[in-house]
XYZ file of C-alpha atoms in Angstrom:
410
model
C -84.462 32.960 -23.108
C -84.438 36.461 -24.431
C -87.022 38.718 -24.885
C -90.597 37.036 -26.038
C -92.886 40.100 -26.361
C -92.876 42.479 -28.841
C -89.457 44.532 -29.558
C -87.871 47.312 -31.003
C -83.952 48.487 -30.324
C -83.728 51.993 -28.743
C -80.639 54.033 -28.628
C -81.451 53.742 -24.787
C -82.797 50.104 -24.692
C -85.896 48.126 -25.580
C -89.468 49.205 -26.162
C -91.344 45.888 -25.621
C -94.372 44.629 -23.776
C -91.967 41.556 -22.463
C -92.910 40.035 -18.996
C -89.479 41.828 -17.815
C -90.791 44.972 -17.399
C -92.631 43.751 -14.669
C -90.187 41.940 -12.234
C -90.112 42.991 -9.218
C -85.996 44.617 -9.000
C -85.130 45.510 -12.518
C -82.240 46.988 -11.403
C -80.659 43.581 -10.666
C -81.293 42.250 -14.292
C -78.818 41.424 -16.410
C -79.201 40.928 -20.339
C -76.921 38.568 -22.102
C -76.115 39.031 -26.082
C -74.082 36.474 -28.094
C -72.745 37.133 -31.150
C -70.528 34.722 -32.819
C -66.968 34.759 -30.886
C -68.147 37.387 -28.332
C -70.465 37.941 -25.239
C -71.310 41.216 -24.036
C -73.941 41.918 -21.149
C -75.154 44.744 -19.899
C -77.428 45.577 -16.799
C -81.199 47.359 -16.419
C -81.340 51.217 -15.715
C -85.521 51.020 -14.979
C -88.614 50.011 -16.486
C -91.782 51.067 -17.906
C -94.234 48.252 -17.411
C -95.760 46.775 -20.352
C -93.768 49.536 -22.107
C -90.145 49.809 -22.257
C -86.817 49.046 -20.967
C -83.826 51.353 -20.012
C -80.171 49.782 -19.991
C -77.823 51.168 -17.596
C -74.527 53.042 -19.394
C -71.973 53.409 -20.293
C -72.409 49.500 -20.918
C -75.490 50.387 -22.949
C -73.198 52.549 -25.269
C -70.740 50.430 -26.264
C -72.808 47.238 -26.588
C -74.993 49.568 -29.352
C -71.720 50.833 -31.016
C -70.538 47.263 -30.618
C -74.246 46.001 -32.420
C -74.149 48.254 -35.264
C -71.039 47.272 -36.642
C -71.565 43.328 -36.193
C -73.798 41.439 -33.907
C -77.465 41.356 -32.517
C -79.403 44.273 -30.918
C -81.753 41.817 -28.768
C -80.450 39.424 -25.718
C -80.354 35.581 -26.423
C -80.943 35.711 -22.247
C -81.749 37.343 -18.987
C -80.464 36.814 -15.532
C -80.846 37.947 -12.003
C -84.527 37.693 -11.670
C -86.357 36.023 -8.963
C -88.837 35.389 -11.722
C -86.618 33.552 -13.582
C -85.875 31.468 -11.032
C -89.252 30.315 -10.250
C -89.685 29.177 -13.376
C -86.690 28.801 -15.830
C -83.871 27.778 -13.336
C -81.956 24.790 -13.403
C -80.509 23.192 -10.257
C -77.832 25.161 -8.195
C -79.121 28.544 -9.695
C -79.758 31.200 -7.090
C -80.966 34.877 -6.779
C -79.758 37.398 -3.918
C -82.362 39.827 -3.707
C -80.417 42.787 -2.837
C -83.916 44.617 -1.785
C -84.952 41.828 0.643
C -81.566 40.622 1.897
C -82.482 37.575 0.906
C -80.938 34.415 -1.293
C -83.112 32.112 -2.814
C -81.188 28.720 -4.324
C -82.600 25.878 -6.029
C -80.518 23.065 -4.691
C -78.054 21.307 -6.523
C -79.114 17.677 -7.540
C -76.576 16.142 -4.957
C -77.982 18.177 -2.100
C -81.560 16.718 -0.991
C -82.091 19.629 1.349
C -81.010 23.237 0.796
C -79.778 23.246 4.662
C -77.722 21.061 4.279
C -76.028 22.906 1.177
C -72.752 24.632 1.694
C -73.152 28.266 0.483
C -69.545 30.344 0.333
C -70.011 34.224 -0.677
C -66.591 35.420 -1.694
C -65.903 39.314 -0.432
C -62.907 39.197 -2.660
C -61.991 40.187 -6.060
C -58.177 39.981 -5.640
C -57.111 36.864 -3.768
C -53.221 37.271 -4.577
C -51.392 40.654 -6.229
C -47.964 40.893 -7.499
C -46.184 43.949 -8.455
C -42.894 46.265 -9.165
C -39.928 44.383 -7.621
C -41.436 41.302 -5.652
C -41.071 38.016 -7.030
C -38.720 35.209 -6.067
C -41.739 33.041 -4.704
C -42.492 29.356 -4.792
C -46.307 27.998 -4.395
C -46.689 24.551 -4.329
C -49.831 22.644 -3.747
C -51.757 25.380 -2.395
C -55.321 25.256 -3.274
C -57.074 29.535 -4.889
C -60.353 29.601 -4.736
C -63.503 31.555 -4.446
C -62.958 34.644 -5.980
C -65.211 36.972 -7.134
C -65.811 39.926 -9.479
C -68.661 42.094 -10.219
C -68.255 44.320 -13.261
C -68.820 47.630 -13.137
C -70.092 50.430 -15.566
C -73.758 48.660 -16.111
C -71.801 45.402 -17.308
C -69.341 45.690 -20.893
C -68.928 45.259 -24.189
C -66.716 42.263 -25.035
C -64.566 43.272 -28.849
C -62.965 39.128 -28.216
C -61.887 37.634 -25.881
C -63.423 39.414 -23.118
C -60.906 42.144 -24.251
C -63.452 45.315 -23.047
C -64.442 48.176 -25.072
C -63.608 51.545 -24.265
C -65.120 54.528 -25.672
C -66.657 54.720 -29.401
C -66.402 52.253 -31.630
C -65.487 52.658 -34.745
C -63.110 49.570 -36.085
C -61.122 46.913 -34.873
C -57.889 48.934 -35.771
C -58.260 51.781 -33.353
C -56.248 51.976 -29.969
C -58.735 53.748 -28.268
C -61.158 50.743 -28.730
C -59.477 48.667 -26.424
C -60.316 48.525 -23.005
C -58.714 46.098 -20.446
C -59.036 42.454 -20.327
C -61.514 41.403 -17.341
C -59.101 41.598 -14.077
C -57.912 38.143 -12.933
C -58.165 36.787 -8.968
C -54.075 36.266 -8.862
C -52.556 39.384 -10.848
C -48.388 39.805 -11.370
C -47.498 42.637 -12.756
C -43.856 43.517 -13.444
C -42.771 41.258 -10.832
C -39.979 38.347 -11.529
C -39.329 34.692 -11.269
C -43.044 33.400 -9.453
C -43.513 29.627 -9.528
C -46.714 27.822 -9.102
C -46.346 24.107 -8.885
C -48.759 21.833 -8.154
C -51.581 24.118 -7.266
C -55.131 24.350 -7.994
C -57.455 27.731 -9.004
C -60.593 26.397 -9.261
C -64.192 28.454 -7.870
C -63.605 31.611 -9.336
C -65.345 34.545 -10.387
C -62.928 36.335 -12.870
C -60.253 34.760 -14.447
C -57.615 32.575 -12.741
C -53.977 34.533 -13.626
C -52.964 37.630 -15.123
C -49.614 38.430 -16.258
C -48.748 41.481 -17.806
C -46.055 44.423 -17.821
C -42.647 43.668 -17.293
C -43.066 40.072 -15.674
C -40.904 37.879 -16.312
C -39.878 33.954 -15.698
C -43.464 33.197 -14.207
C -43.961 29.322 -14.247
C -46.826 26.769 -13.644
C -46.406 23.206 -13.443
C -48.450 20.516 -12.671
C -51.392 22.899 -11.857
C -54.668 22.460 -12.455
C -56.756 25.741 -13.319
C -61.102 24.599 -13.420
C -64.480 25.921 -13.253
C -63.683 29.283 -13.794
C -65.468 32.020 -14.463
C -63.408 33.702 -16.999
C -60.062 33.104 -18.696
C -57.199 30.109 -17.005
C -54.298 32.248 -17.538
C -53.682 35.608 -19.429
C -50.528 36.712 -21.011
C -50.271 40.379 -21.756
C -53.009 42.883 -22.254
C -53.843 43.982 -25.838
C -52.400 47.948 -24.930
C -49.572 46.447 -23.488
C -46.798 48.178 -25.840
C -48.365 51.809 -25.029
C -47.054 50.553 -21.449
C -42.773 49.847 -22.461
C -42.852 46.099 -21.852
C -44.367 42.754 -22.309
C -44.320 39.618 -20.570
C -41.085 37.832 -20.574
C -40.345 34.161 -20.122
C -43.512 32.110 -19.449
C -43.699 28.969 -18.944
C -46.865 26.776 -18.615
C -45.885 22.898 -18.333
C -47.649 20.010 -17.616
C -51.012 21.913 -16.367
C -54.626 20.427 -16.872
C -56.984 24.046 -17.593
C -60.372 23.128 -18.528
C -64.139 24.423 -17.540
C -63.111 28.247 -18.040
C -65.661 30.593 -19.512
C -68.278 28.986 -17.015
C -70.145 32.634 -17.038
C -68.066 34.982 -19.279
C -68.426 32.788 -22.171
C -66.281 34.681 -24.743
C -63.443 33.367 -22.455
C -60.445 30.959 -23.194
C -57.924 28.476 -21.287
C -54.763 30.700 -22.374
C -54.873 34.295 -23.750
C -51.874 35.858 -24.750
C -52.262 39.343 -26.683
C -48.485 39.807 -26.376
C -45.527 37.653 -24.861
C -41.904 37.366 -25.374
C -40.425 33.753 -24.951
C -43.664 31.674 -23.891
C -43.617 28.110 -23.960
C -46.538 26.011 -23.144
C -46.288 22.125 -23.407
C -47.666 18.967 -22.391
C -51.058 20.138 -21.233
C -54.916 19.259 -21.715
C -56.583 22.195 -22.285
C -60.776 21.543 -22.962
C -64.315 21.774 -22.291
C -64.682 25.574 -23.137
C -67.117 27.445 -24.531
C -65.090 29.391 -27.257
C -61.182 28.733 -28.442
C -58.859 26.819 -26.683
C -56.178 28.843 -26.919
C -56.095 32.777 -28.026
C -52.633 33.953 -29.163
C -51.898 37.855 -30.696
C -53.971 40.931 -31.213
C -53.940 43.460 -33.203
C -55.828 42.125 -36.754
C -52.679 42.866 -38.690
C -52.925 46.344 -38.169
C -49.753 48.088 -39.421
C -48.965 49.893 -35.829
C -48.967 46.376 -34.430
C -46.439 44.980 -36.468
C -43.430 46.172 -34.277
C -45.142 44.814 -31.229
C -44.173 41.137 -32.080
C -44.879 37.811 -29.856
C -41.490 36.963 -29.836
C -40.586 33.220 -29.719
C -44.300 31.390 -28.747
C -43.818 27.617 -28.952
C -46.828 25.308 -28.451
C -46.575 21.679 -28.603
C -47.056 18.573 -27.582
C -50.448 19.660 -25.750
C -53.755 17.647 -26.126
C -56.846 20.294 -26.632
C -60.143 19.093 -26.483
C -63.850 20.077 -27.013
C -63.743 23.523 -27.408
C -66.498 26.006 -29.157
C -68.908 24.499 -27.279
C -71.078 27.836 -27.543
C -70.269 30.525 -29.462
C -68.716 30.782 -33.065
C -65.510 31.493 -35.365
C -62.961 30.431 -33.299
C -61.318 27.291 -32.611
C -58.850 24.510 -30.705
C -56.163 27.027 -31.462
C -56.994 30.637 -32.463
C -53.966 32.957 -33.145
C -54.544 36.505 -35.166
C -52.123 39.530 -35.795
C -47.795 40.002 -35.761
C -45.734 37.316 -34.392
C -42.688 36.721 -34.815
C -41.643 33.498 -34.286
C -44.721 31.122 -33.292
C -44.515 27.082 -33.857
C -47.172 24.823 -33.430
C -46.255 21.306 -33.431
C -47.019 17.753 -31.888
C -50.205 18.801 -30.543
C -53.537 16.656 -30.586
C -56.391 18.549 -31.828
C -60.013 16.946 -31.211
C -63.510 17.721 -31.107
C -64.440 21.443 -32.280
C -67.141 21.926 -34.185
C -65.617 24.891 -35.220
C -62.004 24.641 -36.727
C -58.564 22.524 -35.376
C -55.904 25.294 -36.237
C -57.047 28.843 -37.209
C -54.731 31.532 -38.670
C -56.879 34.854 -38.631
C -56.201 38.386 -39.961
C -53.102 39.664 -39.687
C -50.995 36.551 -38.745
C -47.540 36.080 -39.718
C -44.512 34.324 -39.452
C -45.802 30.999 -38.072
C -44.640 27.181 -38.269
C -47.750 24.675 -38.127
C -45.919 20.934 -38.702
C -46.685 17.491 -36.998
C -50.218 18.102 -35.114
C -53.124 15.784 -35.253
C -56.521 16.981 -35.838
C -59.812 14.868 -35.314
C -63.188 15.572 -35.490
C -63.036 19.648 -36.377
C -65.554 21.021 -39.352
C -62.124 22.323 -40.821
C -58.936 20.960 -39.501
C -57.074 24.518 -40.622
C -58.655 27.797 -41.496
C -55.977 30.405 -42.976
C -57.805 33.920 -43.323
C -55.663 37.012 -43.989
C -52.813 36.070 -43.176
C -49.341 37.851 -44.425
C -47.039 35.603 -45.065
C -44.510 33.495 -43.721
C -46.549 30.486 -43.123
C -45.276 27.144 -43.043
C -47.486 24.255 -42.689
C -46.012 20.343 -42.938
C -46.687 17.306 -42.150
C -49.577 17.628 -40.333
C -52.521 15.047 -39.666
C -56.091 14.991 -40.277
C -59.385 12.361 -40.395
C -61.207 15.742 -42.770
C -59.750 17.379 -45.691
C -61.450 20.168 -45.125
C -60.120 23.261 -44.717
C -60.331 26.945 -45.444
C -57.821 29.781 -47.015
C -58.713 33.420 -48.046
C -54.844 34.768 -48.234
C -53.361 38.586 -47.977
C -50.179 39.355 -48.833
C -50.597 42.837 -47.113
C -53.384 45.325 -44.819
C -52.778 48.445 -45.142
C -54.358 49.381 -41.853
């Protein structure tokens, strides 16, 4: 839970009489704020007991900017707290007490004594890095796991997607908003032709895969990507035309990515800001706590619009129980310039949310032949700017939602 005790927002925190400005290492705490399709936390400075709490910045800073334009000023709940484990904690939650050199674990329900509990610590943050002129590799059935990643800058303030803020806030159409997606334990970068077949990434504590500059023909197939701390697999970073290049040729086929977002819950199983000839088909993608799927960036903004996806083709994929926690997103979430995306022969189910959602921004788009069952809204078309064809598509709810734009001048 978040705070109980009295409260009132500071520029530099929290005054409140909450039980959490008396734990015991308040440096260590870590306060968690939802707000519809985002999660932001950021990390205790210091205490007053009884009186008042101090965030750490520059964290602090952008979650306020962040909070004043749209969201809540108050955590929905705190972690890393001994406190919170004596009382609150469910099984396989643990606390390392960085004072005491200590770590305290509530065992898992399988494990009937916490000696006999296997307890791995990963050192690493980057398990595999590609970059410049490497590439030409094969993987097959090799096994990534236990990865880790520990933010810096007293934690960060997630715009969507996990997609950082940097500096002051001020809309969603300035460049100097836009920090870097969270890092990923295997990163390519501007390297060529990289296969993984057959492999599992499962255990970690960023996101799976990043792929971003110049890379080009990167594969998966037959890989399964679960329990994941942040995003399966990004595509691009959402500054990635102030860099010359975008991701070429991508190809994920045949690949089970589920459980992702397990602790960075604003997280998806694919993210691609930007991509040039991607083609995902015939996987299961589910069990997430916000979209599916995440394709484009950019809200329509007008400097965007020469930075195209070019050629994105989905289909044939079953997605599954997404928006399992936070809000206005859905199975399949795409927003800003494309120019050629197609949707088709997909299996939508089970988000409470929305099936298919079109947000600002998107254009030039072919939805035709998916099934959608059991979404609040099987399609959701909201600023959008034209170019959208939608056909012979299948649905057990006729409900749906369209606010259209024919332009944003932004």
């Amino acid at each position: 839970t978040g705070l109980t005790g009295t409260r009132t927002a500071t520029t530099a925190g929290f005054d409140t009489d909450d039980d959490v400005t008396n734990y015991a290492n308040p440096s260590d705490i870590e306060f968690v704020f939802d707000y519809q399709w985002r999660q932001s936390r950021v990390k205790v400075a210091s205490v007053v007991a009884d009186t008042s709490v101090t965030m750490q910045t520059p964290a602090q800073t952008y979650y306020v900017a962040l909070a004043n334009s749209i969201g809540s000023r108050y955590p929905n709940w705190i972690e890393n707290a001994y406190e919170i484990l004596e009382t609150n904690a469910e099984p396989g939650s643990f606390y390392w007490d960085r004072v005491a050199e200590k770590i305290y674990l509530i065992p898992p329900i399988t494990v009937a004594d916490p000696n006999d509990a296997e307890v791995i610590v990963p050192q690493l943050e980057k398990l595999m890095t590609f970059s410049g002129d490497g590439g030409r590799l094969r993987f097959d059935g090799i096994a990534i796991q236990h990865g880790s990643w520990l933010p810096t800058d007293g934690g960060f303030g997630d715009i969507q997607s996990m997609v950082q803020m940097n500096g002051t806030f001020v809309d969603y159409y300035l460049v100097d908003t836009f920090g870097p997606l969270m890092p990923a334990c295997v990163e390519i970068t501007d390297s060529e032709q990289i296969e993984f077949i057959n492999c599992r990434a499962s255990k970690l504590g960023a996101s799976a895969f990043s792929i971003s500059g110049k890379a080009s023909r990167i594969s998966f197939q037959g890989s399964t990507i679960v329990d994941i701390s942040g995003h399966g697999i990004t595509i691009g970073q959402p500054y990635e035309y102030l860099l010359g290049g975008v991701p070429d040729r991508v190809t994920i086929d045949n690949c089970a990515i589920g459980y992702c977002g397990q602790e960075f819950q604003g997280c998806v199983g694919v993210f691609a800001p930007f991509v040039s000839n991607g083609l995902i088909e015939h996987c299961e993608i589910g069990y997430l706590p916000y979209s599916g799927i995440g394709f484009g960036w950019g809200w329509g903004a007008t400097r965007f619009q020469s930075i195209y996806s070019n050629s994105l083709v989905f289909r044939d994929n079953y997605v599954h129980d997404t928006m399992q926690v936070l809000n206005d997103g859905a199975a399949l979430y795409v927003m800003g310039s494309m120019k050629n995306l197609v949707v088709e022969g997909n299996y939508f189910k089970g988000c409470p949310d929305g099936g298919i959602y079109l947000d600002q921004g998107t254009i030039n788009a072919t939805v035709r032949d998916n099934v959608v069952e059991n979404c609040y809204q099987w399609i959701k078309l909201n600023w959008v700017h034209g170019n959208i064809v939608v056909e012979d598509n299948h649905s057990d709810t006729p409900s749906s939602y369209f606010e259209l734009l024919d332009a944003l001048d932004q």
